[in-house]
Amino acid sequence: MKKLLAFALSAVMTMGCFAGCASQQEQVPTDGNIKIGVLAPLTGTNAEYGKGFEVGTQMAVDRINAAGGINGRNLELVVKDSKGDQKESSDLCRMFGDDQQIMAIIGDFTSGACMANAPIVDEAKIVQLSPTASNPDYAGMSDYCFSIMGRQDGEAPFYAKYILGKYMGVKKLGVIYINSDWGKSCFDNFKSQCDEEGLEIVEAVNYVQDEKDFSSLITKLKAASPDVICIMDQGAVPQVINQIRGSGWTDIPITTLGPGTSEQLIDLCGENAEGLLLTSPFFFDPDDAELTAWKDEFIKKAGFEPTIHPVCAYDCVSLLAEAIKACGDEVTRTNIRDNLAKVDIVGVSGPLKFNEGGDITRQYLICGVEDGKYVVKEGFDYSKEGN
């Protein structure tokens, strides 16, 4: 991984591909910046992740531009706040699609927003590359839809089989999840694997976006006497954990799928986060000097520690840079799409190569909170046959 952070620099210094363009409607001006739209929830429940998008993408752009840009032309981000709202995201996506200066879109954060935007980007023939959408249905909705987080038909089954079944050895599960496209996909894939593993979901409850009071749901879960609680969400996870512990239910183990190794979760939960177990396709290895340098730079600019989400946002810029490089002198939205589908690189988050459907396959770690910090409990090899 010693060359990860140098990728964006080396990939663009040799780009000599912007002398012209075949389409009059899909054209990069010869005297302007190359513009990429970014959709992110900068406000609202998922603001931590939206801010991570903003900082992560700008870090990649800054490195590219510091190296001379793309054939002497700088990249420029046009960042818009989707507020975590599907309609807002779609309105902004349509604005990007109508602006022929925007050559590709990075975002949005949630699968629901990305799926709502799919017909818009398909009509506008502009790439929507999400760092985080993991609903298995998303990428297949259009040839212009891509994601690099991995899919819930991979992560949710891992969560059931390897965290709950193999690692914890529990049998009776209480589940609380967000009622969204992502949450429903999570739960459906999770439940299918639980059925295969002989794990019993004794109670499953859900809630809507921006819910604040989970007391009635927690009461219902407690009455079912599960061995463990499984939370499926991103932004509301700290509130759910704190309300579980605040209700006096202090002895129930808690696990989660969604927030990754969010430092904000630990900050908001304090001692309530101790013993938490979760899935993650990525972890900042403290012994890796380059990853540590990337992390330190992010913290300086963002004011908080990164999860995989801003790392993936950073990698999305690198992927688009490589796709644009391959366009030669035919830089169009369609050519960017066609070349993006073929890109095969190693990013900060690991190997990045799209499958035929437009997303990638990830492997997963088991991470936990110990003494107020995230640690790797089991590595990528834990799910290999024979282990």
Tab-separated table of C-alpha atoms in Angstrom:
chain	number	residue	atom	x	y	z
A	1	MET	CA	0.000	0.000	0.000
A	2	LYS	CA	3.069	2.235	-0.190
A	3	LYS	CA	2.010	3.800	-3.486
A	4	LEU	CA	-1.634	4.442	-2.715
A	5	LEU	CA	-1.412	8.155	-2.037
A	6	ALA	CA	0.885	8.720	-4.975
A	7	PHE	CA	-1.697	7.283	-7.360
A	8	ALA	CA	-3.665	10.461	-7.965
A	9	LEU	CA	-0.434	12.359	-8.650
A	10	SER	CA	1.133	9.888	-11.068
A	11	ALA	CA	-2.153	9.110	-12.819
A	12	VAL	CA	-2.758	12.655	-13.918
A	13	MET	CA	0.707	14.023	-14.694
A	14	THR	CA	0.772	12.103	-17.959
A	15	MET	CA	-2.737	13.034	-19.046
A	16	GLY	CA	-2.666	14.549	-22.491
A	17	CYS	CA	-6.217	13.877	-23.358
A	18	PHE	CA	-8.133	17.095	-23.553
A	19	ALA	CA	-7.263	18.663	-26.897
A	20	GLY	CA	-10.762	18.159	-28.278
A	21	CYS	CA	-14.098	16.472	-27.969
A	22	ALA	CA	-16.292	14.556	-30.381
A	23	SER	CA	-19.652	15.746	-29.068
A	24	GLN	CA	-20.713	19.378	-29.212
A	25	GLN	CA	-23.055	18.787	-26.285
A	26	GLU	CA	-20.546	16.908	-24.129
A	27	GLN	CA	-17.523	19.147	-24.145
A	28	VAL	CA	-14.860	20.295	-21.725
A	29	PRO	CA	-13.999	23.935	-22.482
A	30	THR	CA	-10.379	24.351	-23.485
A	31	ASP	CA	-9.993	27.391	-21.224
A	32	GLY	CA	-11.821	26.195	-18.101
A	33	ASN	CA	-11.605	23.745	-15.241
A	34	ILE	CA	-12.890	20.200	-15.447
A	35	LYS	CA	-15.926	20.214	-13.160
A	36	ILE	CA	-17.213	17.311	-11.080
A	37	GLY	CA	-20.460	17.630	-9.121
A	38	VAL	CA	-20.601	16.297	-5.558
A	39	LEU	CA	-23.872	15.427	-3.799
A	40	ALA	CA	-23.562	14.980	-0.025
A	41	PRO	CA	-25.655	15.428	3.147
A	42	LEU	CA	-23.750	18.376	4.610
A	43	THR	CA	-26.576	18.985	7.088
A	44	GLY	CA	-28.957	16.631	8.883
A	45	THR	CA	-28.542	13.233	10.541
A	46	ASN	CA	-25.773	12.063	8.201
A	47	ALA	CA	-23.802	15.333	8.179
A	48	GLU	CA	-20.649	13.602	9.471
A	49	TYR	CA	-20.547	11.503	6.327
A	50	GLY	CA	-21.408	14.407	4.027
A	51	LYS	CA	-18.601	16.498	5.467
A	52	GLY	CA	-16.336	13.487	4.967
A	53	PHE	CA	-17.325	13.416	1.296
A	54	GLU	CA	-16.530	17.108	0.939
A	55	VAL	CA	-13.122	16.886	2.597
A	56	GLY	CA	-12.118	13.552	1.034
A	57	THR	CA	-12.922	14.604	-2.535
A	58	GLN	CA	-11.170	17.948	-2.098
A	59	MET	CA	-8.041	16.229	-0.766
A	60	ALA	CA	-7.825	14.185	-3.966
A	61	VAL	CA	-8.469	17.213	-6.171
A	62	ASP	CA	-5.842	19.253	-4.322
A	63	ARG	CA	-3.210	16.570	-4.947
A	64	ILE	CA	-4.071	16.380	-8.627
A	65	ASN	CA	-4.039	20.133	-9.097
A	66	ALA	CA	-0.793	20.528	-7.134
A	67	ALA	CA	0.816	18.140	-9.629
A	68	GLY	CA	-0.178	20.352	-12.556
A	69	GLY	CA	-3.783	19.297	-12.980
A	70	ILE	CA	-4.968	17.397	-16.010
A	71	ASN	CA	-2.976	18.473	-19.034
A	72	GLY	CA	-2.512	21.859	-17.386
A	73	ARG	CA	-6.196	22.196	-16.477
A	74	ASN	CA	-7.413	21.953	-12.887
A	75	LEU	CA	-10.177	19.808	-11.515
A	76	GLU	CA	-12.959	21.714	-9.777
A	77	LEU	CA	-15.602	20.362	-7.421
A	78	VAL	CA	-19.126	21.773	-7.332
A	79	VAL	CA	-20.453	20.605	-3.952
A	80	LYS	CA	-24.166	20.690	-3.109
A	81	ASP	CA	-25.960	19.802	0.139
A	82	SER	CA	-28.571	17.102	-0.472
A	83	LYS	CA	-29.540	17.240	3.239
A	84	GLY	CA	-30.015	13.458	3.180
A	85	ASP	CA	-33.308	14.029	1.377
A	86	GLN	CA	-34.130	12.085	-1.780
A	87	LYS	CA	-36.108	14.880	-3.426
A	88	GLU	CA	-33.429	17.457	-2.677
A	89	SER	CA	-30.785	15.113	-4.049
A	90	SER	CA	-32.786	14.512	-7.230
A	91	ASP	CA	-33.362	18.236	-7.784
A	92	LEU	CA	-29.632	18.876	-7.478
A	93	CYS	CA	-28.802	15.867	-9.623
A	94	ARG	CA	-31.082	17.202	-12.361
A	95	MET	CA	-29.336	20.560	-12.130
A	96	PHE	CA	-25.981	18.853	-12.600
A	97	GLY	CA	-27.330	16.835	-15.512
A	98	ASP	CA	-28.553	19.969	-17.259
A	99	ASP	CA	-25.205	21.735	-16.813
A	100	GLN	CA	-22.956	20.521	-19.633
A	101	GLN	CA	-19.906	21.816	-17.740
A	102	ILE	CA	-20.403	19.063	-15.114
A	103	MET	CA	-18.713	15.960	-16.508
A	104	ALA	CA	-19.542	13.456	-13.729
A	105	ILE	CA	-21.221	13.265	-10.314
A	106	ILE	CA	-19.788	11.849	-7.082
A	107	GLY	CA	-22.481	10.919	-4.535
A	108	ASP	CA	-24.939	10.687	-3.022
A	109	PHE	CA	-24.450	9.101	0.404
A	110	THR	CA	-27.602	6.993	0.796
A	111	SER	CA	-28.714	4.224	-1.507
A	112	GLY	CA	-32.203	5.735	-1.560
A	113	ALA	CA	-30.974	9.060	-2.927
A	114	CYS	CA	-28.765	7.354	-5.486
A	115	MET	CA	-31.613	5.143	-6.640
A	116	ALA	CA	-33.935	8.139	-6.944
A	117	ASN	CA	-31.301	9.818	-9.120
A	118	ALA	CA	-30.747	6.804	-11.387
A	119	PRO	CA	-33.297	7.718	-14.094
A	120	ILE	CA	-32.018	11.298	-14.075
A	121	VAL	CA	-28.389	10.393	-14.720
A	122	ASP	CA	-29.476	7.789	-17.256
A	123	GLU	CA	-31.340	10.420	-19.268
A	124	ALA	CA	-28.541	12.979	-18.951
A	125	LYS	CA	-25.904	10.339	-19.747
A	126	ILE	CA	-23.726	11.408	-16.836
A	127	VAL	CA	-21.945	9.118	-14.372
A	128	GLN	CA	-23.205	8.992	-10.784
A	129	LEU	CA	-20.361	7.364	-8.840
A	130	SER	CA	-21.372	6.807	-5.219
A	131	PRO	CA	-18.708	6.219	-2.577
A	132	THR	CA	-21.226	4.520	-0.298
A	133	ALA	CA	-24.445	3.236	-1.910
A	134	SER	CA	-24.676	-0.481	-1.135
A	135	ASN	CA	-28.206	-1.498	-2.094
A	136	PRO	CA	-27.719	-4.416	-4.536
A	137	ASP	CA	-30.354	-2.944	-6.876
A	138	TYR	CA	-28.711	0.464	-7.291
A	139	ALA	CA	-25.856	0.040	-9.772
A	140	GLY	CA	-27.941	-2.085	-12.130
A	141	MET	CA	-30.534	0.672	-12.546
A	142	SER	CA	-28.485	2.452	-15.223
A	143	ASP	CA	-25.257	2.036	-17.163
A	144	TYR	CA	-24.294	5.394	-15.626
A	145	CYS	CA	-24.681	4.247	-11.986
A	146	PHE	CA	-21.588	3.027	-10.114
A	147	SER	CA	-20.640	2.420	-6.467
A	148	ILE	CA	-17.471	1.328	-4.676
A	149	MET	CA	-18.657	0.558	-1.118
A	150	GLY	CA	-19.638	-3.055	-1.788
A	151	ARG	CA	-23.159	-4.458	-1.621
A	152	GLN	CA	-25.519	-5.390	1.163
A	153	ASP	CA	-25.976	-8.852	-0.281
A	154	GLY	CA	-22.331	-9.308	0.741
A	155	GLU	CA	-21.998	-7.350	3.988
A	156	ALA	CA	-25.323	-8.210	5.654
A	157	PRO	CA	-24.806	-11.980	5.225
A	158	PHE	CA	-21.246	-11.609	6.582
A	159	TYR	CA	-22.662	-9.786	9.595
A	160	ALA	CA	-25.118	-12.595	10.288
A	161	LYS	CA	-22.822	-15.541	9.622
A	162	TYR	CA	-19.483	-14.367	10.966
A	163	ILE	CA	-20.150	-11.779	13.676
A	164	LEU	CA	-23.320	-13.224	15.189
A	165	GLY	CA	-23.010	-16.899	14.332
A	166	LYS	CA	-19.323	-17.745	14.299
A	167	TYR	CA	-17.723	-15.041	16.471
A	168	MET	CA	-20.432	-14.442	19.087
A	169	GLY	CA	-22.246	-17.763	18.939
A	170	VAL	CA	-25.639	-16.200	19.646
A	171	LYS	CA	-28.987	-17.601	18.545
A	172	LYS	CA	-31.768	-15.106	19.377
A	173	LEU	CA	-31.542	-11.720	17.670
A	174	GLY	CA	-33.308	-8.415	18.239
A	175	VAL	CA	-33.084	-6.132	15.208
A	176	ILE	CA	-33.708	-2.391	14.862
A	177	TYR	CA	-33.206	-0.795	11.460
A	178	ILE	CA	-33.960	2.349	9.497
A	179	ASN	CA	-36.955	2.074	7.177
A	180	SER	CA	-35.210	3.190	3.977
A	181	ASP	CA	-34.166	1.525	0.718
A	182	TRP	CA	-30.789	0.806	2.278
A	183	GLY	CA	-32.245	-0.371	5.580
A	184	LYS	CA	-34.777	-2.690	3.975
A	185	SER	CA	-32.113	-4.167	1.701
A	186	CYS	CA	-29.884	-4.655	4.728
A	187	PHE	CA	-32.571	-6.403	6.707
A	188	ASP	CA	-33.790	-8.610	3.847
A	189	ASN	CA	-30.281	-9.869	3.040
A	190	PHE	CA	-29.519	-10.257	6.742
A	191	LYS	CA	-32.693	-12.254	7.396
A	192	SER	CA	-32.016	-14.602	4.474
A	193	GLN	CA	-28.600	-15.459	5.901
A	194	CYS	CA	-30.006	-15.816	9.423
A	195	ASP	CA	-32.471	-18.403	8.091
A	196	GLU	CA	-29.574	-20.344	6.565
A	197	GLU	CA	-27.536	-20.165	9.765
A	198	GLY	CA	-30.388	-21.144	12.065
A	199	LEU	CA	-30.396	-17.733	13.794
A	200	GLU	CA	-33.790	-16.639	15.112
A	201	ILE	CA	-34.909	-13.021	14.804
A	202	VAL	CA	-37.151	-12.864	17.862
A	203	GLU	CA	-38.134	-9.245	17.178
A	204	ALA	CA	-37.503	-6.754	14.366
A	205	VAL	CA	-38.545	-3.098	14.548
A	206	ASN	CA	-37.874	-0.151	12.273
A	207	TYR	CA	-38.083	3.625	12.274
A	208	VAL	CA	-38.082	6.504	9.784
A	209	GLN	CA	-35.300	8.945	8.922
A	210	ASP	CA	-34.645	11.588	11.628
A	211	GLU	CA	-36.488	9.650	14.353
A	212	LYS	CA	-35.368	10.834	17.821
A	213	ASP	CA	-37.274	8.736	20.348
A	214	PHE	CA	-36.653	4.983	20.225
A	215	SER	CA	-38.059	4.144	23.675
A	216	SER	CA	-41.146	2.237	22.510
A	217	LEU	CA	-39.082	0.187	20.045
A	218	ILE	CA	-36.510	-0.613	22.723
A	219	THR	CA	-39.293	-1.739	25.078
A	220	LYS	CA	-40.600	-4.063	22.382
A	221	LEU	CA	-37.130	-5.498	21.748
A	222	LYS	CA	-36.468	-6.029	25.439
A	223	ALA	CA	-39.725	-7.912	25.858
A	224	ALA	CA	-38.562	-10.462	23.258
A	225	SER	CA	-35.472	-11.385	25.357
A	226	PRO	CA	-32.852	-11.517	22.559
A	227	ASP	CA	-29.238	-12.561	23.087
A	228	VAL	CA	-27.966	-9.521	21.164
A	229	ILE	CA	-29.170	-6.291	19.559
A	230	CYS	CA	-28.440	-5.635	15.879
A	231	ILE	CA	-28.661	-2.002	14.714
A	232	MET	CA	-28.754	-1.234	10.985
A	233	ASP	CA	-28.280	2.455	10.215
A	234	GLN	CA	-25.615	5.155	9.975
A	235	GLY	CA	-26.463	8.490	11.578
A	236	ALA	CA	-28.896	7.399	14.318
A	237	VAL	CA	-26.796	4.564	15.746
A	238	PRO	CA	-25.361	6.617	18.669
A	239	GLN	CA	-28.838	7.702	19.746
A	240	VAL	CA	-30.130	4.128	19.633
A	241	ILE	CA	-27.190	2.845	21.673
A	242	ASN	CA	-27.493	5.607	24.274
A	243	GLN	CA	-31.241	5.072	24.650
A	244	ILE	CA	-30.773	1.298	25.037
A	245	ARG	CA	-28.228	1.829	27.811
A	246	GLY	CA	-30.235	4.714	29.289
A	247	SER	CA	-33.272	2.460	29.601
A	248	GLY	CA	-31.347	0.336	32.085
A	249	TRP	CA	-30.660	-2.439	29.582
A	250	THR	CA	-26.964	-2.509	30.314
A	251	ASP	CA	-26.160	-6.191	29.905
A	252	ILE	CA	-27.324	-6.761	26.306
A	253	PRO	CA	-24.493	-7.014	23.723
A	254	ILE	CA	-24.861	-4.509	20.874
A	255	THR	CA	-23.708	-4.887	17.281
A	256	THR	CA	-24.201	-2.668	14.263
A	257	LEU	CA	-23.994	-2.556	10.496
A	258	GLY	CA	-23.714	0.794	8.731
A	259	PRO	CA	-21.648	3.431	10.544
A	260	GLY	CA	-18.284	1.726	10.065
A	261	THR	CA	-15.587	2.825	12.507
A	262	SER	CA	-17.187	6.224	13.097
A	263	GLU	CA	-15.248	8.251	15.664
A	264	GLN	CA	-18.318	10.403	16.187
A	265	LEU	CA	-20.154	7.313	17.415
A	266	ILE	CA	-17.591	6.827	20.198
A	267	ASP	CA	-17.599	10.552	21.004
A	268	LEU	CA	-21.398	10.577	21.347
A	269	CYS	CA	-21.722	7.265	23.194
A	270	GLY	CA	-18.698	7.285	25.495
A	271	GLU	CA	-18.757	4.238	27.762
A	272	ASN	CA	-22.009	3.077	26.170
A	273	ALA	CA	-20.003	2.108	23.062
A	274	GLU	CA	-17.709	-0.271	24.945
A	275	GLY	CA	-17.896	-3.806	23.552
A	276	LEU	CA	-19.698	-2.745	20.360
A	277	LEU	CA	-19.023	-5.075	17.413
A	278	LEU	CA	-19.404	-4.084	13.760
A	279	THR	CA	-18.447	-4.833	10.179
A	280	SER	CA	-15.998	-2.781	8.141
A	281	PRO	CA	-14.331	-3.299	4.742
A	282	PHE	CA	-11.436	-1.043	5.796
A	283	PHE	CA	-9.371	-0.086	8.827
A	284	PHE	CA	-6.627	2.488	9.335
A	285	ASP	CA	-3.612	0.325	10.153
A	286	PRO	CA	-1.521	2.393	12.620
A	287	ASP	CA	1.625	0.683	11.310
A	288	ASP	CA	1.046	1.935	7.754
A	289	ALA	CA	2.818	5.288	7.460
A	290	GLU	CA	0.999	6.390	4.312
A	291	LEU	CA	-2.449	5.588	5.683
A	292	THR	CA	-1.546	7.400	8.893
A	293	ALA	CA	-0.430	10.453	6.913
A	294	TRP	CA	-3.697	10.413	4.949
A	295	LYS	CA	-5.671	10.116	8.167
A	296	ASP	CA	-3.751	12.958	9.826
A	297	GLU	CA	-4.337	15.233	6.842
A	298	PHE	CA	-8.039	14.450	6.902
A	299	ILE	CA	-8.317	15.149	10.647
A	300	LYS	CA	-6.551	18.485	10.213
A	301	LYS	CA	-9.011	19.540	7.508
A	302	ALA	CA	-12.220	17.969	8.811
A	303	GLY	CA	-11.817	18.225	12.569
A	304	PHE	CA	-12.747	14.586	13.171
A	305	GLU	CA	-11.355	11.135	12.404
A	306	PRO	CA	-12.282	9.446	9.119
A	307	THR	CA	-14.223	6.259	8.498
A	308	ILE	CA	-14.093	4.375	5.213
A	309	HIS	CA	-16.659	6.806	3.765
A	310	PRO	CA	-14.327	9.777	3.040
A	311	VAL	CA	-11.659	7.316	1.919
A	312	CYS	CA	-14.075	6.015	-0.712
A	313	ALA	CA	-14.949	9.590	-1.690
A	314	TYR	CA	-11.247	10.261	-2.223
A	315	ASP	CA	-10.930	7.101	-4.291
A	316	CYS	CA	-13.880	8.158	-6.465
A	317	VAL	CA	-11.899	11.180	-7.648
A	318	SER	CA	-8.949	8.939	-8.492
A	319	LEU	CA	-11.217	6.582	-10.436
A	320	LEU	CA	-12.730	9.424	-12.440
A	321	ALA	CA	-9.274	10.866	-13.135
A	322	GLU	CA	-8.167	7.536	-14.563
A	323	ALA	CA	-11.340	7.274	-16.651
A	324	ILE	CA	-10.851	10.776	-18.032
A	325	LYS	CA	-7.225	9.995	-18.818
A	326	ALA	CA	-8.345	7.081	-20.991
A	327	CYS	CA	-10.615	9.358	-23.048
A	328	GLY	CA	-7.733	10.704	-25.089
A	329	ASP	CA	-9.010	13.711	-27.023
A	330	GLU	CA	-12.638	12.468	-26.878
A	331	VAL	CA	-13.625	13.677	-23.428
A	332	THR	CA	-17.394	13.222	-23.146
A	333	ARG	CA	-19.707	12.067	-20.395
A	334	THR	CA	-20.344	8.859	-22.306
A	335	ASN	CA	-16.660	8.139	-22.834
A	336	ILE	CA	-15.971	8.785	-19.163
A	337	ARG	CA	-18.665	6.216	-18.348
A	338	ASP	CA	-17.266	3.634	-20.759
A	339	ASN	CA	-13.720	4.049	-19.464
A	340	LEU	CA	-14.758	4.086	-15.820
A	341	ALA	CA	-16.250	0.623	-16.263
A	342	LYS	CA	-12.777	-0.651	-17.255
A	343	VAL	CA	-10.667	1.037	-14.565
A	344	ASP	CA	-8.584	-1.315	-12.426
A	345	ILE	CA	-6.524	0.420	-9.733
A	346	VAL	CA	-5.490	0.146	-6.096
A	347	GLY	CA	-6.966	3.032	-4.143
A	348	VAL	CA	-6.581	4.049	-0.532
A	349	SER	CA	-9.524	1.780	0.341
A	350	GLY	CA	-8.024	-1.184	-1.526
A	351	PRO	CA	-8.382	-2.800	-4.976
A	352	LEU	CA	-10.986	-1.101	-7.173
A	353	LYS	CA	-12.346	-2.906	-10.205
A	354	PHE	CA	-15.990	-2.748	-11.193
A	355	ASN	CA	-17.909	-5.913	-11.901
A	356	GLU	CA	-20.316	-6.077	-14.809
A	357	GLY	CA	-23.090	-4.545	-12.725
A	358	GLY	CA	-21.172	-1.379	-11.879
A	359	ASP	CA	-20.191	-2.044	-8.278
A	360	ILE	CA	-17.356	-3.935	-6.590
A	361	THR	CA	-16.998	-6.919	-4.262
A	362	ARG	CA	-15.560	-6.186	-0.828
A	363	GLN	CA	-14.240	-8.339	1.987
A	364	TYR	CA	-15.013	-7.483	5.607
A	365	LEU	CA	-13.330	-7.205	8.976
A	366	ILE	CA	-14.828	-7.615	12.415
A	367	CYS	CA	-14.033	-4.507	14.454
A	368	GLY	CA	-14.895	-3.641	18.028
A	369	VAL	CA	-14.644	-0.851	20.589
A	370	GLU	CA	-12.151	-1.448	23.392
A	371	ASP	CA	-11.082	1.198	25.900
A	372	GLY	CA	-12.663	3.914	23.788
A	373	LYS	CA	-10.921	2.929	20.548
A	374	TYR	CA	-11.659	0.762	17.522
A	375	VAL	CA	-9.634	-2.419	17.163
A	376	VAL	CA	-9.664	-5.236	14.630
A	377	LYS	CA	-11.090	-8.332	16.299
A	378	GLU	CA	-10.822	-10.589	13.228
A	379	GLY	CA	-9.116	-9.977	9.882
A	380	PHE	CA	-10.167	-10.483	6.290
A	381	ASP	CA	-9.237	-14.172	6.430
A	382	TYR	CA	-11.836	-14.916	9.126
A	383	SER	CA	-14.492	-15.678	6.521
A	384	LYS	CA	-12.297	-18.000	4.460
A	385	GLU	CA	-13.257	-21.642	4.294
A	386	GLY	CA	-11.496	-23.740	6.917
A	387	ASN	CA	-11.057	-20.896	9.403
